[in-house]
Amino acid sequence: NSFSKTEDTASDSVEAAKNASDKKEKLADQVMQNPQVLAALQDRLDNAALTPSSYIETLPKAVKRRIDALKQLQVKCAHIEAKFYEEVHDLERKYAALYQPLFDKRREFINGEAEPTDAESEWHSENEEEEKLADDLKNAVVIDEKAEAEETNVKGIPDFWFTIFRNVDMLSELVQEYDEPILKHLQDIKVKFSEPGQPMSFSLEFHFGPNDYFSNSVLTKTYKMKSEPDKTDPFSFEGPEIVDCEGCTIDWKKGKNVTVKTIKKKQKHKGRGTVRTITKQVPNDSFFNFFSPIKVSGDGESLDEDSEFTLAADFEIGHFFRERIVPRAVLYFTGEAIEDDDNFEEGEEEELEGEEEGEEEEDAESDPKV
C-alpha cells in the first residue's frame, strides 16, 4: 500500500529529525558544561554590560532623571564658556592695538621706509662666532667696489612675504608660477578684529605696492566666527569656530587676471554644418582664488563633500595667517618657525605612537588567549 509506505517514510523522517535535535541538545549541554566555554561566554556578557550606554540603560528611572539634570548643567557650562571666549576676543583686540606699533615698524624695515638704528639691529645669534669669522675673511679679501655699492643699494628686505609663501607648505601648494611675480609686490599682511558689539570676526588685509596686475592697494578676506554652543549638539562646543568667509573683488588690469584662463573651443553649427572657433574663459588655479571663497548657504542647505573640504582648508589657512604667520613673520621668513612647527608635530606623533603601543600591551595582558 503506497499510502502506508509514505506514512512510514514520514514517521522515519520525524524520528530522524527528533534524534538530530536530541543530539544537538546533548552537544549543547556538553559545551555549556565546559568551564572554558562558560568563562568566555561570561566574559562576553560582562564586557557587554560594561559599555557606558548599556550600563546607563540598566539604571533606575530616578537615577536617569538626575543624569538628565547633570546634562542640563553641562549645557549651561557651555554657554558660560562661550561668554569666556567672547571676552578673550575683546582681549585679543586690546592687545592687537599694543602689537600694531611694532608691526608698523616691521613694515617700514621690510619695505625700506626706515633703517634700523644700531641698537635696534643688535642681535646675538647662536652662530655668532661663525658669522664673525666669515665677516673677518670677507674684510681680509679686497671686495669689488661695484658689488659693495650694489649691496648697499638693496632696499629693505626683498621678497619678504613672498619668501614666507614659498617656505610654508600650506601656502606654497596654492601658489602657481604665474602668481609669483604678483606676490613679490606684497608689502604687508595685517589682522583686524571686529569692533566691540559687532558679530565676532577677523579680517586679513593683504597690502600691495603699485603693480601691473590689479589696481587694488589692499585685498581683504573676512572670517566670520561663532562662539555659542550648537542648539542640536551643545556638548561639541570647544570655543569659537569659523563658520563663513567673505572675499573681495579684485580689479584686474586688462589681460592680467590669473584666476581665469582663455581656451579655444570648436563649435559646429547644427543646421549648416559650419565650424567656428570660439574663445571661452574658464577658472584657473591660483592663490588669488583665496579672495573668491565658496559661500556657505544661509538656507541650511548642506554643501557637497568637495566644497566642505575646500572650505575647511580655507578656514585652516585663515587661522594659520592669523595665529602664526602674521605674529611671527620673521621666523617664517628665516625658517626657524617652520623647524619649531615640524618638531612640535613630530613630538605629537611620537606621543600618539607611544599611547597606541601602550594600548596594545594592555590588550595583550587582558586577552585570555595570550
XYZ file of C-alpha atoms in Angstrom:
370
model
C 0.000 0.000 0.000
C 1.595 3.189 -1.200
C -0.171 5.338 1.449
C 1.214 3.272 4.353
C 4.697 3.429 2.748
C 4.508 7.217 2.602
C 3.306 7.260 6.242
C 6.260 5.094 7.270
C 8.733 7.366 5.408
C 7.211 10.436 7.055
C 7.415 8.859 10.533
C 11.040 7.858 9.818
C 11.857 11.459 8.837
C 10.206 12.774 12.034
C 12.164 10.214 14.108
C 15.447 11.207 12.368
C 14.790 14.888 12.967
C 13.961 14.181 16.637
C 17.205 12.212 17.038
C 19.228 15.032 15.412
C 17.569 17.541 17.732
C 18.334 15.387 20.773
C 21.969 15.101 19.662
C 22.218 18.884 19.275
C 20.740 19.412 22.753
C 23.151 16.907 24.274
C 26.075 18.598 22.465
C 24.881 21.997 23.666
C 24.672 20.647 27.250
C 28.201 19.263 26.987
C 29.507 22.569 25.567
C 27.762 24.570 28.299
C 29.308 22.321 30.941
C 32.766 23.129 29.560
C 34.298 25.666 32.033
C 36.360 27.396 29.305
C 33.279 27.966 27.113
C 31.306 29.254 30.105
C 34.158 31.611 31.097
C 34.376 33.018 27.547
C 30.587 33.500 27.436
C 30.546 35.165 30.870
C 33.433 37.419 29.776
C 31.445 38.482 26.699
C 28.371 39.220 28.823
C 30.463 41.187 31.332
C 32.041 43.271 28.553
C 28.629 43.969 27.008
C 27.375 45.155 30.401
C 30.409 47.464 30.774
C 29.685 49.685 27.726
C 28.563 53.109 29.027
C 25.243 53.231 27.146
C 24.182 49.714 28.167
C 25.121 50.474 31.784
C 23.013 53.677 31.738
C 20.059 51.671 30.392
C 20.153 49.412 33.461
C 19.819 52.325 35.905
C 16.529 53.138 37.675
C 14.377 55.990 36.319
C 15.172 58.233 39.313
C 18.934 57.957 38.576
C 18.406 58.634 34.839
C 16.438 61.743 35.817
C 19.428 63.021 37.845
C 21.770 62.322 34.877
C 19.484 64.465 32.671
C 19.790 67.242 35.253
C 23.608 66.995 35.006
C 23.355 67.312 31.206
C 21.298 70.476 31.618
C 24.022 71.865 33.915
C 26.611 70.915 31.269
C 24.755 72.963 28.618
C 24.761 75.955 30.999
C 28.539 75.483 31.418
C 28.946 75.561 27.617
C 27.063 78.896 27.440
C 29.301 80.380 30.174
C 32.354 79.089 28.251
C 31.041 80.902 25.147
C 30.979 84.175 27.131
C 34.551 83.487 28.252
C 35.675 83.240 24.610
C 33.867 86.488 23.760
C 35.945 88.206 26.454
C 39.085 86.539 25.062
C 38.206 88.099 21.688
C 37.924 91.538 23.382
C 41.318 90.930 24.990
C 42.833 89.962 21.620
C 41.505 93.218 20.169
C 43.072 95.205 23.041
C 46.467 93.522 22.580
C 46.327 93.849 18.783
C 46.461 97.636 19.365
C 49.603 97.183 21.504
C 51.330 94.994 18.882
C 50.462 97.337 15.999
C 53.278 99.938 16.517
C 55.805 97.053 16.394
C 54.177 95.630 13.255
C 54.232 99.128 11.680
C 57.958 99.353 12.350
C 58.389 95.851 10.902
C 56.632 97.013 7.705
C 58.944 100.052 7.475
C 62.095 97.929 7.779
C 60.815 95.332 5.266
C 59.849 97.917 2.639
C 62.877 100.160 3.142
C 60.795 103.069 4.504
C 63.087 103.272 7.554
C 66.510 101.992 8.555
C 67.004 100.348 11.973
C 69.438 102.053 14.370
C 72.494 100.142 15.634
C 70.669 99.448 18.896
C 67.567 98.198 17.028
C 69.593 95.875 14.818
C 71.758 94.372 17.575
C 71.155 90.610 17.723
C 73.283 87.881 19.319
C 72.720 84.701 17.357
C 73.811 81.166 18.255
C 76.114 81.073 15.205
C 77.756 84.386 16.137
C 81.327 83.033 16.117
C 80.954 81.506 12.626
C 79.410 84.724 11.293
C 82.245 86.818 12.805
C 84.853 84.564 11.129
C 83.047 84.906 7.797
C 82.997 88.711 8.181
C 86.724 88.782 9.055
C 87.536 86.708 5.971
C 85.371 88.979 3.849
C 87.186 92.056 5.166
C 90.576 90.444 4.560
C 89.752 89.966 0.882
C 89.599 93.119 -1.246
C 85.904 93.474 -2.118
C 84.875 94.598 -5.574
C 83.715 98.211 -5.078
C 80.878 97.754 -7.602
C 79.498 94.716 -5.744
C 79.715 96.582 -2.429
C 77.829 99.548 -3.899
C 75.122 97.217 -5.241
C 74.802 95.592 -1.800
C 74.212 98.926 -0.071
C 71.608 99.855 -2.718
C 69.331 96.936 -1.737
C 66.118 98.389 -0.336
C 64.536 96.880 2.782
C 64.206 93.062 2.791
C 63.467 91.973 -0.790
C 60.680 89.392 -1.356
C 59.990 89.159 2.391
C 56.355 87.981 2.266
C 56.848 86.083 -0.997
C 59.633 84.054 0.698
C 57.243 83.167 3.527
C 54.725 81.889 0.948
C 57.485 79.800 -0.601
C 58.682 78.445 2.791
C 55.298 77.404 4.211
C 53.954 74.221 2.575
C 50.312 75.119 3.245
C 50.754 78.305 1.167
C 53.270 77.166 -1.454
C 50.782 74.470 -2.538
C 48.364 77.253 -3.558
C 50.902 79.436 -5.373
C 51.253 78.905 -9.121
C 54.249 80.076 -11.152
C 52.234 82.982 -12.613
C 51.233 84.113 -9.062
C 54.847 84.612 -8.023
C 55.582 87.961 -9.748
C 52.359 89.372 -8.183
C 53.238 88.177 -4.662
C 56.600 89.935 -4.958
C 54.586 93.192 -4.658
C 53.067 92.120 -1.302
C 54.241 94.634 1.303
C 52.326 93.712 4.453
C 49.666 91.414 5.942
C 47.527 92.722 8.798
C 44.931 91.096 11.068
C 41.934 93.234 12.056
C 39.395 92.171 14.705
C 35.685 93.018 14.663
C 34.590 96.045 16.702
C 33.007 95.656 20.178
C 29.301 94.805 19.914
C 29.700 93.549 16.317
C 29.369 89.841 15.378
C 32.672 88.065 16.079
C 35.018 88.018 13.067
C 38.550 88.818 11.936
C 39.878 90.167 8.635
C 43.159 89.607 6.844
C 44.431 92.611 4.880
C 46.991 91.991 2.128
C 48.695 95.307 1.256
C 50.246 95.504 -2.227
C 52.517 98.092 -3.785
C 51.665 99.548 -7.232
C 51.794 96.750 -9.819
C 50.824 95.811 -13.387
C 48.242 93.209 -12.294
C 45.436 94.932 -10.363
C 44.586 98.423 -9.152
C 43.652 97.454 -5.541
C 46.164 98.512 -2.907
C 44.550 96.176 -0.329
C 42.888 92.766 -0.792
C 40.754 91.601 2.141
C 39.388 88.312 3.426
C 36.958 88.282 6.377
C 36.304 85.214 8.513
C 33.009 85.167 10.418
C 33.050 83.306 13.697
C 30.513 81.787 16.046
C 31.063 81.467 19.770
C 27.933 79.775 21.018
C 27.002 76.130 21.526
C 25.053 74.484 18.713
C 21.405 74.008 19.736
C 21.307 70.483 18.295
C 24.718 69.425 19.695
C 25.728 71.731 22.590
C 28.318 69.306 24.008
C 30.521 69.593 20.887
C 31.361 73.237 21.768
C 35.112 73.817 22.084
C 35.353 77.565 21.560
C 34.855 79.948 18.634
C 34.808 78.395 15.177
C 34.945 79.939 11.712
C 31.532 79.461 10.096
C 31.818 81.522 6.906
C 34.192 83.769 4.979
C 33.943 86.661 2.563
C 36.473 87.756 -0.056
C 36.713 90.900 -2.144
C 36.587 91.944 -5.787
C 39.999 92.159 -7.443
C 40.134 94.904 -10.076
C 42.367 93.117 -12.565
C 44.053 95.109 -15.304
C 43.277 94.022 -18.863
C 44.644 90.565 -19.661
C 46.260 90.171 -16.223
C 43.632 88.093 -14.386
C 45.466 84.907 -13.342
C 42.320 83.302 -11.831
C 40.920 82.595 -15.315
C 42.407 81.178 -18.496
C 41.190 81.563 -22.062
C 40.622 78.382 -24.035
C 39.690 77.980 -27.700
C 36.788 75.672 -28.499
C 35.464 74.479 -31.892
C 31.696 74.760 -32.312
C 29.688 73.134 -35.116
C 26.505 74.780 -36.435
C 23.657 72.239 -36.265
C 21.913 73.280 -39.473
C 24.679 74.486 -41.791
C 27.412 72.149 -40.514
C 29.915 75.021 -40.495
C 32.602 75.030 -37.766
C 33.680 78.152 -35.897
C 36.252 78.648 -33.140
C 35.089 80.453 -30.023
C 37.207 81.615 -27.080
C 35.947 80.885 -23.602
C 37.200 81.851 -20.139
C 37.408 79.051 -17.562
C 38.593 79.091 -13.908
C 42.327 78.720 -13.364
C 44.266 77.514 -10.290
C 45.741 80.491 -8.440
C 46.445 81.707 -4.914
C 44.210 84.685 -5.729
C 41.140 82.407 -5.734
C 41.604 82.781 -1.949
C 39.679 86.071 -2.321
C 36.681 84.367 -4.007
C 35.727 81.713 -1.441
C 32.830 79.257 -1.603
C 29.795 80.805 0.083
C 28.150 78.917 2.936
C 24.457 78.955 2.040
C 22.313 80.609 4.687
C 19.223 78.491 3.995
C 20.638 75.432 5.770
C 21.463 73.530 2.561
C 24.446 71.244 3.046
C 27.470 71.567 0.777
C 28.838 68.637 -1.215
C 31.915 66.804 0.098
C 34.411 68.623 -2.171
C 33.049 72.046 -1.182
C 33.135 71.081 2.504
C 36.792 70.041 2.113
C 37.695 73.257 0.222
C 36.004 75.404 2.855
C 37.684 73.542 5.750
C 41.103 74.039 4.072
C 40.307 77.761 3.571
C 39.390 78.147 7.268
C 42.634 76.419 8.257
C 44.703 78.794 6.091
C 42.907 81.863 7.504
C 43.531 80.640 11.041
C 47.219 79.954 10.212
C 47.731 83.513 8.887
C 46.122 84.989 11.989
C 47.678 82.735 14.654
C 51.140 82.039 13.264
C 52.311 83.886 10.168
C 51.336 87.491 10.950
C 52.539 87.455 14.591
C 55.831 85.635 13.823
C 56.568 86.612 10.214
C 60.374 86.971 10.533
C 60.662 83.407 11.893
C 58.738 82.021 8.910
C 60.987 84.090 6.617
C 64.163 82.586 8.186
C 62.580 79.127 8.503
C 63.058 78.918 12.301
C 59.309 78.770 12.997
C 58.904 76.017 10.392
C 61.528 73.902 12.205
C 59.700 74.535 15.502
C 56.351 73.523 13.946
C 57.907 70.352 12.479
C 59.494 69.395 15.813
C 56.191 70.017 17.619
C 54.282 67.833 15.130
C 56.917 65.061 15.361
C 56.677 65.174 19.167
C 52.897 64.842 18.978
C 53.168 61.882 16.568
C 55.696 60.099 18.817
C 53.409 60.644 21.814
C 50.465 59.165 19.902
C 52.522 56.176 18.758
C 53.593 55.580 22.372
C 49.977 55.657 23.524
C 48.973 53.156 20.808
C 51.798 50.781 21.824
C 50.685 51.056 25.452
C 47.123 50.219 24.442
C 48.321 47.136 22.541
C 50.285 45.938 25.584
C 47.246 46.393 27.831
C 45.088 44.456 25.352
C 47.638 41.648 25.284
C 47.614 41.393 29.086
C 43.834 41.274 29.314
C 43.379 38.827 26.412
C 42.797 35.301 27.852
C 44.244 33.677 24.687
C 47.749 35.043 25.337
